[in-house]
Amino acid sequence: MKNYELKHLPDRTEKPRDFGLTMAMDKGLSLRETEDFIETSGEYVDVVKLGWATSFVTPKLKEKINLYKEAGLPVYFGGTLFEAFIIRNQFEDYLRVLDKYELSYAEVSDGSIDMNHDEKCEYINKLAQRATVLSEVGSKDDQKIIPPYKWIALMQKELDAGAWKVIGEARESGNVGLFRSTGEVRSGLVEEILTKIPSEKILWEAPQKAQQVWFIKLLGANVNLGNIAPNEIIPLETIRLGLRGDTFMHFLDMEKIGK
Amino acid sequence: MKNYELKHLPDRTEKPRDFGLTMAMDKGLSLRETEDFIETSGEYVDVVKLGWATSFVTPKLKEKINLYKEAGLPVYFGGTLFEAFIIRNQFEDYLRVLDKYELSYAEVSDGSIDMNHDEKCEYINKLAQRATVLSEVGSKDDQKIIPPYKWIALMQKELDAGAWKVIGEARESGNVGLFRSTGEVRSGLVEEILTKIPSEKILWEAPQKAQQVWFIKLLGANVNLGNIAPNEIIPLETIRLGLRGDTFMHFLDMEKIGK
Amino acid sequence: MKNYELKHLPDRTEKPRDFGLTMAMDKGLSLRETEDFIETSGEYVDVVKLGWATSFVTPKLKEKINLYKEAGLPVYFGGTLFEAFIIRNQFEDYLRVLDKYELSYAEVSDGSIDMNHDEKCEYINKLAQRATVLSEVGSKDDQKIIPPYKWIALMQKELDAGAWKVIGEARESGNVGLFRSTGEVRSGLVEEILTKIPSEKILWEAPQKAQQVWFIKLLGANVNLGNIAPNEIIPLETIRLGLRGDTFMHFLDMEKIGK
């Protein structure tokens, strides 16, 4: 969508995107709200997460997933749901749920449980044979600080195990994992990760505007960002394009413009 | 709603509930938004408050109330509206408004005005003869600190006067009454109240997620919680069921699961 | 809308208003959400801003603008869009966009760019010949502090150049311009401005509730307020009328009521 002509905008990748991804978090939209969301933002969203285990209690789940599918938007269940099945020894049941809802994307995470990393990679490997897997690194517990070298090792092993993308944890609120409890980015952590893992392979959870701005300034218009609330997708797209105050001058080359 | 089978979930009371209540706050939904809200969350909501005096300026009020009623959801006007009539010497007019909208629930509060407590209990008593009464304790003024023994005395007298439940004040924002200005729970206050007043008789206003988590950890899946925003009802239900990171391990007995 | 009778309410101006204005910020509503918004709040809103440059990426833009127009609500594009055209030397293109969408309101601002003030006033003057102009004073950069005497000089010159109202900058978040980074009002600044510029000529951006309350207590029910989120219009109207806790006692004369 470009309603009129503006010059000197940063290049934006187009769908189907392998980078420049936007992952939206739906935590319980109604069917009509889902349609509305697709109308305004379907073009800018690449994949939709049904946050944590909200799919367990959301009415008309199948219909909702179908609305997204018809709009070309893949859907997956939040990693907390995967963990809820695992801790109950119900992995086979989890696979049946993926089948029932015909989901071709899945998330593997260990943000709320302790899991041996080899075991986690086995799950990634198994699921990768039937679905596109996103695997998440980082704890939801703000007391568990993982040092940078370990983030890198975990991410690399998960990619090797078959993950399509690795996700940097932030939760809906944006105050754990990649971020301090204030929401501030752990910038040293991010920069060290990027020395070893290609930016294109990472989906950064960044629910807060200041976090989105930080990543876009560091990595450009086409950084992969996730956990974006439905009504923040259009605002995010303007930030990516340098059309909101926060990144307004960032992409402009004044010499080229002739000013 | 349970879209698939997960073992070892906490027991949740079912409708019509006397405890485990969720009270939602509607501060101006349109008719279509009301329908959407009922679709996603009607099963998890027990009673709907039209926040403070928003009913005065909300268009299509009668139609909205009817939508809720048809879905089996009782509606009541926020306590601030009661107070707005009282301070203007218009109690009789207030009764006529309840009649006009055929409301069978009502709230009595004194969060914004000074009222003799015997007078408040008389209003509770009068209204209890025609409606199910929720009475609220706690000031909206963050400078007025009520000591715990007094919270207990007020609550007991209001229950004795005929209140169905007593509400612990928090406002839409969750930063007065039960909570410090930062939103942190006055935990000593809550624990002292609970030594005298049964948990089932109290509806705790807890608009913020951390507040909901705190009460659920203290009092279980079926604590009565209120002032929940419409789009936070599904998230709250997952917290009650131990299906969000915050309470994920809380209800699990690892020995029972065999892990 | 007044669903029932309450005495002793402050007088509220009625549409079409020249003061007591409420400006809402739409940052990407769908068509159906726009209809819902008009249903609940159309009566209380005087003008709608399509926030910053969201109009560039919003689907069905023409249809949305038409919905607002049919409801008697003028629409304008946020000032950041004006600036995006100016910095690219595309002012003529900007005029063509206003024509294409048949907009009779326009905003002129320099919150994200450096612009000579005479040049800004020229743009105001040019645009005022074809549209009702709102011009904005204040930077989006929280490091750029403008002293009060300069706010006054800028505002006066912009009114002289043809602006219908001058806007005090706050952004969507309410933490720059008129406000400290904490959201607190720069009260000395506001009071000094008001010694020279009539309150009726200023539209104060005040997205946060505490900011709205502050202005209403200082300037009354009919202060012009802007950057109000669509779902905060009804709450704001209750604050204006003294029907929310924050302003509950503010407009009441207890002697007159006879209490």
mmCIF file of C-alpha atoms in Angstrom, chain B residues 26-179:
data_model
loop_
_atom_site.group_PDB
_atom_site.id
_atom_site.type_symbol
_atom_site.label_atom_id
_atom_site.label_comp_id
_atom_site.label_asym_id
_atom_site.label_seq_id
_atom_site.Cartn_x
_atom_site.Cartn_y
_atom_site.Cartn_z
ATOM 1 C CA ASP B 26 -16.694 -1.587 29.732
ATOM 2 C CA LYS B 27 -15.832 2.098 29.397
ATOM 3 C CA GLY B 28 -17.616 2.788 26.138
ATOM 4 C CA LEU B 29 -17.693 -0.166 23.713
ATOM 5 C CA SER B 30 -19.835 0.218 20.602
ATOM 6 C CA LEU B 31 -22.635 -2.269 19.991
ATOM 7 C CA ARG B 32 -20.520 -4.262 17.561
ATOM 8 C CA GLU B 33 -17.567 -4.222 19.943
ATOM 9 C CA THR B 34 -19.906 -5.462 22.664
ATOM 10 C CA GLU B 35 -20.931 -8.353 20.447
ATOM 11 C CA ASP B 36 -17.288 -9.140 19.729
ATOM 12 C CA PHE B 37 -16.480 -9.019 23.417
ATOM 13 C CA ILE B 38 -19.321 -11.403 24.210
ATOM 14 C CA GLU B 39 -18.158 -13.758 21.460
ATOM 15 C CA THR B 40 -14.613 -14.053 22.780
ATOM 16 C CA SER B 41 -15.120 -13.641 26.499
ATOM 17 C CA GLY B 42 -18.765 -14.101 27.442
ATOM 18 C CA GLU B 43 -18.016 -17.513 28.863
ATOM 19 C CA TYR B 44 -15.354 -16.151 31.214
ATOM 20 C CA VAL B 45 -17.100 -13.016 32.411
ATOM 21 C CA ASP B 46 -19.650 -13.102 35.232
ATOM 22 C CA VAL B 47 -20.653 -9.482 35.474
ATOM 23 C CA VAL B 48 -20.018 -6.292 33.504
ATOM 24 C CA LYS B 49 -19.507 -2.843 34.993
ATOM 25 C CA LEU B 50 -20.133 0.203 32.826
ATOM 26 C CA GLY B 51 -17.202 2.136 34.248
ATOM 27 C CA TRP B 52 -17.900 5.105 36.563
ATOM 28 C CA ALA B 53 -20.417 7.440 34.836
ATOM 29 C CA THR B 54 -19.659 6.493 31.228
ATOM 30 C CA SER B 55 -23.287 5.348 30.927
ATOM 31 C CA PHE B 56 -24.315 9.003 31.015
ATOM 32 C CA VAL B 57 -22.665 9.764 27.668
ATOM 33 C CA THR B 58 -22.683 6.356 25.936
ATOM 34 C CA PRO B 59 -24.972 6.259 22.885
ATOM 35 C CA LYS B 60 -27.337 3.304 22.405
ATOM 36 C CA LEU B 61 -27.090 2.445 26.076
ATOM 37 C CA LYS B 62 -30.299 0.474 26.250
ATOM 38 C CA GLU B 63 -29.322 -1.632 23.234
ATOM 39 C CA LYS B 64 -25.929 -2.319 24.774
ATOM 40 C CA ILE B 65 -27.389 -3.424 28.079
ATOM 41 C CA ASN B 66 -29.773 -5.684 26.182
ATOM 42 C CA LEU B 67 -26.907 -7.318 24.306
ATOM 43 C CA TYR B 68 -25.277 -8.190 27.612
ATOM 44 C CA LYS B 69 -28.527 -9.418 29.100
ATOM 45 C CA GLU B 70 -29.257 -11.667 26.132
ATOM 46 C CA ALA B 71 -25.822 -13.190 26.697
ATOM 47 C CA GLY B 72 -26.656 -13.828 30.342
ATOM 48 C CA LEU B 73 -24.290 -11.150 31.630
ATOM 49 C CA PRO B 74 -25.624 -8.859 34.357
ATOM 50 C CA VAL B 75 -24.660 -5.212 34.010
ATOM 51 C CA TYR B 76 -24.267 -2.496 36.608
ATOM 52 C CA PHE B 77 -23.298 1.148 36.651
ATOM 53 C CA GLY B 78 -20.009 2.142 38.298
ATOM 54 C CA GLY B 79 -20.144 3.460 41.845
ATOM 55 C CA THR B 80 -19.103 6.948 40.781
ATOM 56 C CA LEU B 81 -22.482 7.320 39.089
ATOM 57 C CA PHE B 82 -24.244 6.406 42.335
ATOM 58 C CA GLU B 83 -22.154 9.054 44.069
ATOM 59 C CA ALA B 84 -22.921 11.635 41.384
ATOM 60 C CA PHE B 85 -26.632 11.210 42.106
ATOM 61 C CA ILE B 86 -26.147 11.178 45.883
ATOM 62 C CA ILE B 87 -24.110 14.358 46.081
ATOM 63 C CA ARG B 88 -26.782 16.128 44.013
ATOM 64 C CA ASN B 89 -29.565 14.928 46.355
ATOM 65 C CA GLN B 90 -30.955 12.858 43.480
ATOM 66 C CA PHE B 91 -31.203 9.358 44.966
ATOM 67 C CA GLU B 92 -34.798 8.982 43.837
ATOM 68 C CA ASP B 93 -33.742 9.877 40.302
ATOM 69 C CA TYR B 94 -31.046 7.233 40.541
ATOM 70 C CA LEU B 95 -33.661 4.611 41.376
ATOM 71 C CA ARG B 96 -35.672 5.713 38.365
ATOM 72 C CA VAL B 97 -32.602 5.273 36.150
ATOM 73 C CA LEU B 98 -32.098 1.728 37.463
ATOM 74 C CA ASP B 99 -35.749 1.066 36.626
ATOM 75 C CA LYS B 100 -35.525 2.629 33.203
ATOM 76 C CA TYR B 101 -32.609 0.381 32.240
ATOM 77 C CA GLU B 102 -34.021 -2.597 34.159
ATOM 78 C CA LEU B 103 -30.817 -3.184 36.072
ATOM 79 C CA SER B 104 -30.853 -5.829 38.783
ATOM 80 C CA TYR B 105 -27.306 -5.133 39.989
ATOM 81 C CA ALA B 106 -26.062 -1.919 41.595
ATOM 82 C CA GLU B 107 -22.893 -0.602 43.155
ATOM 83 C CA VAL B 108 -22.667 1.556 46.262
ATOM 84 C CA SER B 109 -19.423 3.380 46.889
ATOM 85 C CA ASP B 110 -17.983 6.477 48.514
ATOM 86 C CA GLY B 111 -14.653 6.742 46.719
ATOM 87 C CA SER B 112 -15.107 10.353 45.632
ATOM 88 C CA ILE B 113 -17.340 11.765 48.366
ATOM 89 C CA ASP B 114 -17.421 11.843 52.156
ATOM 90 C CA MET B 115 -20.356 9.867 53.443
ATOM 91 C CA ASN B 116 -21.245 8.785 56.933
ATOM 92 C CA HIS B 117 -20.823 5.016 57.032
ATOM 93 C CA ASP B 118 -24.232 4.393 58.550
ATOM 94 C CA GLU B 119 -25.750 6.347 55.693
ATOM 95 C CA LYS B 120 -23.792 4.254 53.192
ATOM 96 C CA CYS B 121 -25.076 1.073 54.834
ATOM 97 C CA GLU B 122 -28.621 2.392 54.612
ATOM 98 C CA TYR B 123 -28.213 2.861 50.873
ATOM 99 C CA ILE B 124 -26.857 -0.665 50.615
ATOM 100 C CA ASN B 125 -29.827 -1.921 52.553
ATOM 101 C CA LYS B 126 -32.363 -0.018 50.491
ATOM 102 C CA LEU B 127 -30.842 -1.062 47.181
ATOM 103 C CA ALA B 128 -30.445 -4.676 48.327
ATOM 104 C CA GLN B 129 -34.234 -4.915 48.435
ATOM 105 C CA ARG B 130 -34.425 -4.449 44.688
ATOM 106 C CA ALA B 131 -31.005 -5.420 43.326
ATOM 107 C CA THR B 132 -27.886 -7.456 43.918
ATOM 108 C CA VAL B 133 -25.551 -4.971 45.548
ATOM 109 C CA LEU B 134 -21.802 -4.690 45.257
ATOM 110 C CA SER B 135 -20.376 -2.213 47.727
ATOM 111 C CA GLU B 136 -16.952 -0.745 47.409
ATOM 112 C CA VAL B 137 -14.451 0.092 50.120
ATOM 113 C CA GLY B 138 -11.469 2.369 49.596
ATOM 114 C CA SER B 139 -10.948 5.925 48.455
ATOM 115 C CA LYS B 140 -9.999 7.098 44.960
ATOM 116 C CA ASP B 141 -7.873 9.707 46.711
ATOM 117 C CA ASP B 142 -4.364 8.314 47.076
ATOM 118 C CA GLN B 143 -3.807 10.523 50.114
ATOM 119 C CA LYS B 144 -6.560 8.840 52.129
ATOM 120 C CA ILE B 145 -4.997 5.739 53.653
ATOM 121 C CA ILE B 146 -7.482 3.520 55.512
ATOM 122 C CA PRO B 147 -5.841 1.231 58.114
ATOM 123 C CA PRO B 148 -6.496 -2.543 57.798
ATOM 124 C CA TYR B 149 -8.700 -2.875 60.909
ATOM 125 C CA LYS B 150 -10.973 -0.251 59.437
ATOM 126 C CA TRP B 151 -11.161 -1.911 56.012
ATOM 127 C CA ILE B 152 -12.322 -5.027 57.894
ATOM 128 C CA ALA B 153 -14.940 -3.195 59.947
ATOM 129 C CA LEU B 154 -16.303 -1.389 56.892
ATOM 130 C CA MET B 155 -16.472 -4.535 54.796
ATOM 131 C CA GLN B 156 -18.201 -6.523 57.528
ATOM 132 C CA LYS B 157 -20.801 -3.836 58.106
ATOM 133 C CA GLU B 158 -21.516 -3.543 54.388
ATOM 134 C CA LEU B 159 -21.953 -7.299 54.041
ATOM 135 C CA ASP B 160 -24.240 -7.223 57.069
ATOM 136 C CA ALA B 161 -26.226 -4.437 55.442
ATOM 137 C CA GLY B 162 -26.948 -6.676 52.479
ATOM 138 C CA ALA B 163 -24.078 -6.391 50.047
ATOM 139 C CA TRP B 164 -23.599 -9.516 47.920
ATOM 140 C CA LYS B 165 -19.873 -8.818 47.553
ATOM 141 C CA VAL B 166 -17.561 -6.099 48.785
ATOM 142 C CA ILE B 167 -15.155 -4.597 46.281
ATOM 143 C CA GLY B 168 -11.589 -3.563 47.057
ATOM 144 C CA GLU B 169 -10.997 -0.267 45.227
ATOM 145 C CA ALA B 170 -8.290 0.114 42.594
ATOM 146 C CA ARG B 171 -9.761 2.332 39.824
ATOM 147 C CA GLU B 172 -9.247 1.609 36.118
ATOM 148 C CA SER B 173 -5.533 2.241 36.541
ATOM 149 C CA GLY B 174 -4.836 0.087 39.604
ATOM 150 C CA ASN B 175 -2.925 2.613 41.668
ATOM 151 C CA VAL B 176 -5.061 3.515 44.694
ATOM 152 C CA GLY B 177 -6.928 1.698 47.435
ATOM 153 C CA LEU B 178 -5.520 -1.846 47.506
ATOM 154 C CA PHE B 179 -2.432 -0.689 45.659
#
